[in-house]
XYZ file of C-alpha atoms in Angstrom:
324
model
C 0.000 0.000 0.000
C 1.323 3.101 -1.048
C 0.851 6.445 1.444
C 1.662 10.177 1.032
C 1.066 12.869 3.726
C 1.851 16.437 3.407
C 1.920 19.054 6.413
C 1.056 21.929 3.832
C -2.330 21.069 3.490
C -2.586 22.483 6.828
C -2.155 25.655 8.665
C 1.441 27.118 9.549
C 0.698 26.965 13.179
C -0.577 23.099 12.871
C 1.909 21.812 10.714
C 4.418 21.181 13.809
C 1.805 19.276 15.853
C 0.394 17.349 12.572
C 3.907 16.432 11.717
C 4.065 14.652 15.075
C 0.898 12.684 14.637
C 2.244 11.222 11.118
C 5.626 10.279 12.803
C 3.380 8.952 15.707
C 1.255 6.919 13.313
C 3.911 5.818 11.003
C 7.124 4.986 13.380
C 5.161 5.418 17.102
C 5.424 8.020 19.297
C 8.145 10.531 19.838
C 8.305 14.105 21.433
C 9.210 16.703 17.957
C 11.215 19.625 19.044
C 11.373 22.223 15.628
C 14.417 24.298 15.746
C 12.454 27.186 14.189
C 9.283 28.661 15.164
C 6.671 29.461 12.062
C 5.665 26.618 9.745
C 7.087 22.878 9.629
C 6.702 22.324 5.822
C 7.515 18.199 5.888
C 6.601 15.644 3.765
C 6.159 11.612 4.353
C 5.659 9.039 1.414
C 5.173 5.296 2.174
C 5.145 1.670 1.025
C 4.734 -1.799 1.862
C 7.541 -3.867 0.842
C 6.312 -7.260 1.986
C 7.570 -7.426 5.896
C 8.861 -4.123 5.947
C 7.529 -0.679 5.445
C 9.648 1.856 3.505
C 9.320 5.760 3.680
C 10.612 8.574 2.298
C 10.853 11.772 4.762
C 11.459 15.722 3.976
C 11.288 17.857 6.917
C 13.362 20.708 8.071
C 15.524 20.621 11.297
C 14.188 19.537 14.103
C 15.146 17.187 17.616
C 13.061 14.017 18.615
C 12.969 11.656 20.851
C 11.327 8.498 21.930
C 11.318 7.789 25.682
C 10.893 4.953 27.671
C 7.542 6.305 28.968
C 6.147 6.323 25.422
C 7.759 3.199 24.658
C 6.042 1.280 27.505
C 2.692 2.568 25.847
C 4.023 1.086 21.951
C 2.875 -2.485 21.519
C 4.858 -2.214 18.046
C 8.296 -4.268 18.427
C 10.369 -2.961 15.061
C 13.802 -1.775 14.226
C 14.349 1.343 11.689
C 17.240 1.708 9.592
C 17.750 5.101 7.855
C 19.486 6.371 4.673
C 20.147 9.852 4.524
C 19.986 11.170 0.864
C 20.803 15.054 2.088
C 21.593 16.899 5.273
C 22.619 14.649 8.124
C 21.627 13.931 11.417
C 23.079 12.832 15.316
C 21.698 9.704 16.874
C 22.191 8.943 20.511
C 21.475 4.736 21.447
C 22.893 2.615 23.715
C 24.757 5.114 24.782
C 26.782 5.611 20.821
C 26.768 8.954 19.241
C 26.227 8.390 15.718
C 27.217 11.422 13.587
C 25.021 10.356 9.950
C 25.901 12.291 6.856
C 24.710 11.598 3.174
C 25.156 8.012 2.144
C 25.152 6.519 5.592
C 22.883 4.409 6.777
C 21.986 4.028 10.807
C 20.184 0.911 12.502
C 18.593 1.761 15.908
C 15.958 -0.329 17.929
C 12.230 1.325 18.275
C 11.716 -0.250 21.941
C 14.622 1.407 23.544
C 15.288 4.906 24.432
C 16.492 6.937 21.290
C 17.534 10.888 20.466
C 17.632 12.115 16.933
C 19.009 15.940 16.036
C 18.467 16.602 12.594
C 19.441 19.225 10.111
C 16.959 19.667 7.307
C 17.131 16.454 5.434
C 15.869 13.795 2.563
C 16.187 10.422 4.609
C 15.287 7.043 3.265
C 13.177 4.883 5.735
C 12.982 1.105 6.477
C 10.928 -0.088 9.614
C 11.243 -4.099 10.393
C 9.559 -5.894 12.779
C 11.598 -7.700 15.341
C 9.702 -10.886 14.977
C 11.225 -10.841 11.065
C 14.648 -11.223 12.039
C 15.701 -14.361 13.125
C 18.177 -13.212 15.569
C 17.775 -12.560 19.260
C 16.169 -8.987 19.923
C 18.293 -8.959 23.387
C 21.442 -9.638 21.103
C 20.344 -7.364 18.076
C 19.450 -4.407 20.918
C 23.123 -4.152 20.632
C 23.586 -2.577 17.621
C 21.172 -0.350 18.215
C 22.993 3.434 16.951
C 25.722 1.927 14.739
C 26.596 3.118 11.307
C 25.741 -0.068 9.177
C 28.352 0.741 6.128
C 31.055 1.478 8.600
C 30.969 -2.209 10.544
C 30.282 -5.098 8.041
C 30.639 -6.094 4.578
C 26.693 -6.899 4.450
C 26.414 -3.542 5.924
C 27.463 -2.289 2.761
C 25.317 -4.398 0.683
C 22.455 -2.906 3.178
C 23.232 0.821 2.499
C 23.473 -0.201 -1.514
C 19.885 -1.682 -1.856
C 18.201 1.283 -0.021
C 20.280 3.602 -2.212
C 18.219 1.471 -5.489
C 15.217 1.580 -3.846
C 15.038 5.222 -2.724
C 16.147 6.301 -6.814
C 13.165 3.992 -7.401
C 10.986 6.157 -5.741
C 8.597 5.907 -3.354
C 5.839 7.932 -3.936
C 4.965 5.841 -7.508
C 4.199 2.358 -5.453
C 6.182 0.768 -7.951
C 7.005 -1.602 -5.639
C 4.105 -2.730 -4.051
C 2.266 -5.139 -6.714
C 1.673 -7.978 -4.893
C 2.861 -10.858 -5.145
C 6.244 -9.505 -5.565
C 7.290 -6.502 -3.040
C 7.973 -9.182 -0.619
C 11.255 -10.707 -2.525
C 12.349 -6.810 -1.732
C 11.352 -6.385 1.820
C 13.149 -10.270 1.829
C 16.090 -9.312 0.497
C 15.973 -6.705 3.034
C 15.881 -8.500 6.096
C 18.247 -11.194 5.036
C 21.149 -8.196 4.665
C 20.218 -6.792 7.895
C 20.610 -10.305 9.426
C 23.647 -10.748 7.831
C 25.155 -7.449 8.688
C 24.070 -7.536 12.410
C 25.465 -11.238 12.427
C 28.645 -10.442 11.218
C 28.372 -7.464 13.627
C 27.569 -9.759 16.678
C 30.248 -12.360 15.982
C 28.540 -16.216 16.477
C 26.640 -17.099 19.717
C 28.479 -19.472 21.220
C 29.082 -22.820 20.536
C 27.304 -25.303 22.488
C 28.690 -28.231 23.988
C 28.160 -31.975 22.083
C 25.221 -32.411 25.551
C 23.742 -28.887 24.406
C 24.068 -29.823 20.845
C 21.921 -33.022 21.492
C 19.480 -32.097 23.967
C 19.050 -29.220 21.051
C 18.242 -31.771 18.660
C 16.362 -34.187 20.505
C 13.986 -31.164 21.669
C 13.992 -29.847 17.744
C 12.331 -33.757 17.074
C 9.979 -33.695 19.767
C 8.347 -29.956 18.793
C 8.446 -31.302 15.313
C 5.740 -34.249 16.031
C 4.109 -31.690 18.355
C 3.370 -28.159 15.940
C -0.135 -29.426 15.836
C -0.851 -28.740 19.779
C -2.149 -25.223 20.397
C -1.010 -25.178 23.564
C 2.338 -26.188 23.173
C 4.850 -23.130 24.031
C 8.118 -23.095 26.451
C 6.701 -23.998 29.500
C 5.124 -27.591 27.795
C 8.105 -27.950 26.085
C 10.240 -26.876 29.102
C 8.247 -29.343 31.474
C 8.091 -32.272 29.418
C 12.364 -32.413 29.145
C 12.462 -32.112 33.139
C 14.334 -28.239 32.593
C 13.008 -24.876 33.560
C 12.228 -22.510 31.022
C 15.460 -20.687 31.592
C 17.320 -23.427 30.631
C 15.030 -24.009 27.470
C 16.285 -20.762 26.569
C 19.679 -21.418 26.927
C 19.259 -24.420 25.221
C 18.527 -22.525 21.967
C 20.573 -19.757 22.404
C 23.672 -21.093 20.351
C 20.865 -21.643 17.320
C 20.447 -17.900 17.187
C 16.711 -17.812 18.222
C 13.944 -18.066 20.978
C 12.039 -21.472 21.437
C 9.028 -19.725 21.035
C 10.249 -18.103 17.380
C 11.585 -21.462 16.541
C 7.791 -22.978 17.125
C 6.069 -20.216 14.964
C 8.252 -20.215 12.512
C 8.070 -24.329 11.968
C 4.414 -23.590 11.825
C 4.547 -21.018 9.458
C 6.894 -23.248 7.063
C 4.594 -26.309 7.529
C 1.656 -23.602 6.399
C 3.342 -21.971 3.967
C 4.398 -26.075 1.847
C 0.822 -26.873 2.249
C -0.388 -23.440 0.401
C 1.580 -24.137 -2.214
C 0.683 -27.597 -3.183
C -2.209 -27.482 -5.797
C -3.342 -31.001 -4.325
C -4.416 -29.693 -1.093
C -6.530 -26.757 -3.040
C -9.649 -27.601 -1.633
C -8.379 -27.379 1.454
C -10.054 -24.211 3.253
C -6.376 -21.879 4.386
C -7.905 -21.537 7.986
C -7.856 -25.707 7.930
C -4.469 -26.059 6.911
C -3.990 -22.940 9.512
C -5.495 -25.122 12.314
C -3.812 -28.233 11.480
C -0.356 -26.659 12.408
C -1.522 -25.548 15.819
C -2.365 -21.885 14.780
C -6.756 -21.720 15.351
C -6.644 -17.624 15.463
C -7.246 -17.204 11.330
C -6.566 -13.084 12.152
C -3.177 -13.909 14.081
C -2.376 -16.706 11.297
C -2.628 -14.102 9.024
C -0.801 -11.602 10.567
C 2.335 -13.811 11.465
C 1.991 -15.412 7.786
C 2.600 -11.752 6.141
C 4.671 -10.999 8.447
C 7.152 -13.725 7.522
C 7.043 -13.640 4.248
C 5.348 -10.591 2.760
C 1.924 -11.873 1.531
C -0.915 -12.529 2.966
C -1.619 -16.529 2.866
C -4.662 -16.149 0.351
C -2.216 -13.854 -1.677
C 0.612 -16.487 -1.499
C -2.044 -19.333 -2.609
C -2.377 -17.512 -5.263
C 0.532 -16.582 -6.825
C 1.348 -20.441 -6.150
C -1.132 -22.370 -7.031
C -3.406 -20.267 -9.289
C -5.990 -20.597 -6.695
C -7.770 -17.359 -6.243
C -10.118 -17.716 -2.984
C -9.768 -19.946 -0.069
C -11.181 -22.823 -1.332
């Protein structure tokens, strides 16, 4: 879906306050401190671009900032990266000063404290949810304020795809045809991973006992994605640990048990859309049959992980145009 606001379609003496409901609306909220008084002429244009949203953003210089007050009120869990295309701006996360001129792109975590200064600017957007990147968020909260370019050869990689897709444009929607904005917003996410991996260094190894209790409890979710009810504390109880060990358990595979259950689902989902034999099958069946009843959260977590919506993906899969 392609978006475009524009604080000049209101009054001078508004456009301040309406510029801080967009940003609200679009990114959550932040306090907006304009370095001038008068008019805030700004300007936000928006896409979808499968699992991650992608803006474009004009405004003149200005200060936010996102608190922990206002974060504790956000139910949205999402990382922004930003490109800036002219001007430049100072980030403050985690306790990094990150001085951002053109060309540079900065990665900084939307549930944790975060101070922006900018000068007027043109700055590319990219907003991810946490639950797309299949890396820890307490690891990831790391590299919250760091320069991506600057740190990792994916980093660069990251910083030249944004720099295509912002001379693409935003404003036209070019991008958003379904089925295919989500092989962008993919291709995205994968860098990201890879830069903040590479970033991170590898968790750590586990020992040859970790490695096989890891496995064993891998096999025994496996015959178990069907159960509704199974989560860590199931899973946790029936291998005689607590859930803090579960947790530690999985922690050299780069993800959360719970993340590791959704996404098996969502695989198991996502074969069966595909496959023009089960094309009778209604999607909230095949939904249900993995252990996910909720056909809005399904949905949800299904276009969340890969871009489309599961009717969408039946579709461009199978030919199948309804939910059978």
């Amino acid at each position: 879906m392609s978006t475009l606001a524009d604080t000049s379609d209101h009054a001078a003496r508004d456009q301040a306050e309406y510029w801080r409901h967009l940003i609200t609306s679009a990114f959550g909220p932040f306090h907006i401190h304009p370095r001038l008084a008068g008019g805030f002429s700004a300007r936000l244009a928006g896409r979808t671009l499968g699992p991650v949203e992608a803006g474009d953003v004009y405004a003149p210089a200005h200060a936010v900032r996102r608190s922990a007050r206002q974060i504790a009120r956000d139910t949205r869990e999402c990382y922004k990266l930003g490109l800036v295309l002219r001007g430049s701006c100072v980030l403050r996360q985690n306790g990094r000063h990150a001085r951002v001129g053109v060309g540079d792109v900065v990665f900084y975590d939307l549930t944790r404290p975060v101070e922006i200064s900018f000068d007027a600017h043109h700055i590319f957007t990219v907003v991810i949810p946490h639950r797309a990147v299949p890396l820890p968020p307490e690891r990831l909260a790391a590299f919250g304020g760091t320069l991506m370019a600057e740190r990792t050869r994916h980093g660069r990689l990251v910083s030249s795809l944004l720099g295509a897709l912002a001379e693409d444009g935003v404003e036209d929607g070019a991008a958003t045809d379904e089925p295919y904005a989500h092989h962008l917003g993919g291709a995205i996410v994968e860098l990201v991973t890879g830069a903040a991996s590479e970033w991170l260094g590898a968790p750590p190894s586990p020992s040859p006992e970790g490695a096989e209790m890891l496995r064993s409890i891998k096999e025994w979710i496996e015959g178990r994605l069907h159960d509704p009810a199974l989560c860590p504390a199931t899973i946790a109880e029936a291998h005689h640990i607590s859930v803090r060990q579960l947790y530690r358990v999985f922690q050299p595979a780069g993800t959360t048990v719970a993340r590791y259950v959704r996404t098996r689902r969502l695989e198991h989902c996502r074969r069966e859309l595909s496959d023009p034999f089960l094309g009778t099958q209604r999607i909230g069946a095949i939904a249900n049959r993995w252990g996910l009843p909720d056909a809005a959260a399904f949905s949800r977590a299904f276009r969340a992980a890969y871009g489309v919506t599961p009717t969408a993906y039946r579709a461009a899969t199978t030919g199948i145009l309804r939910d059978a």
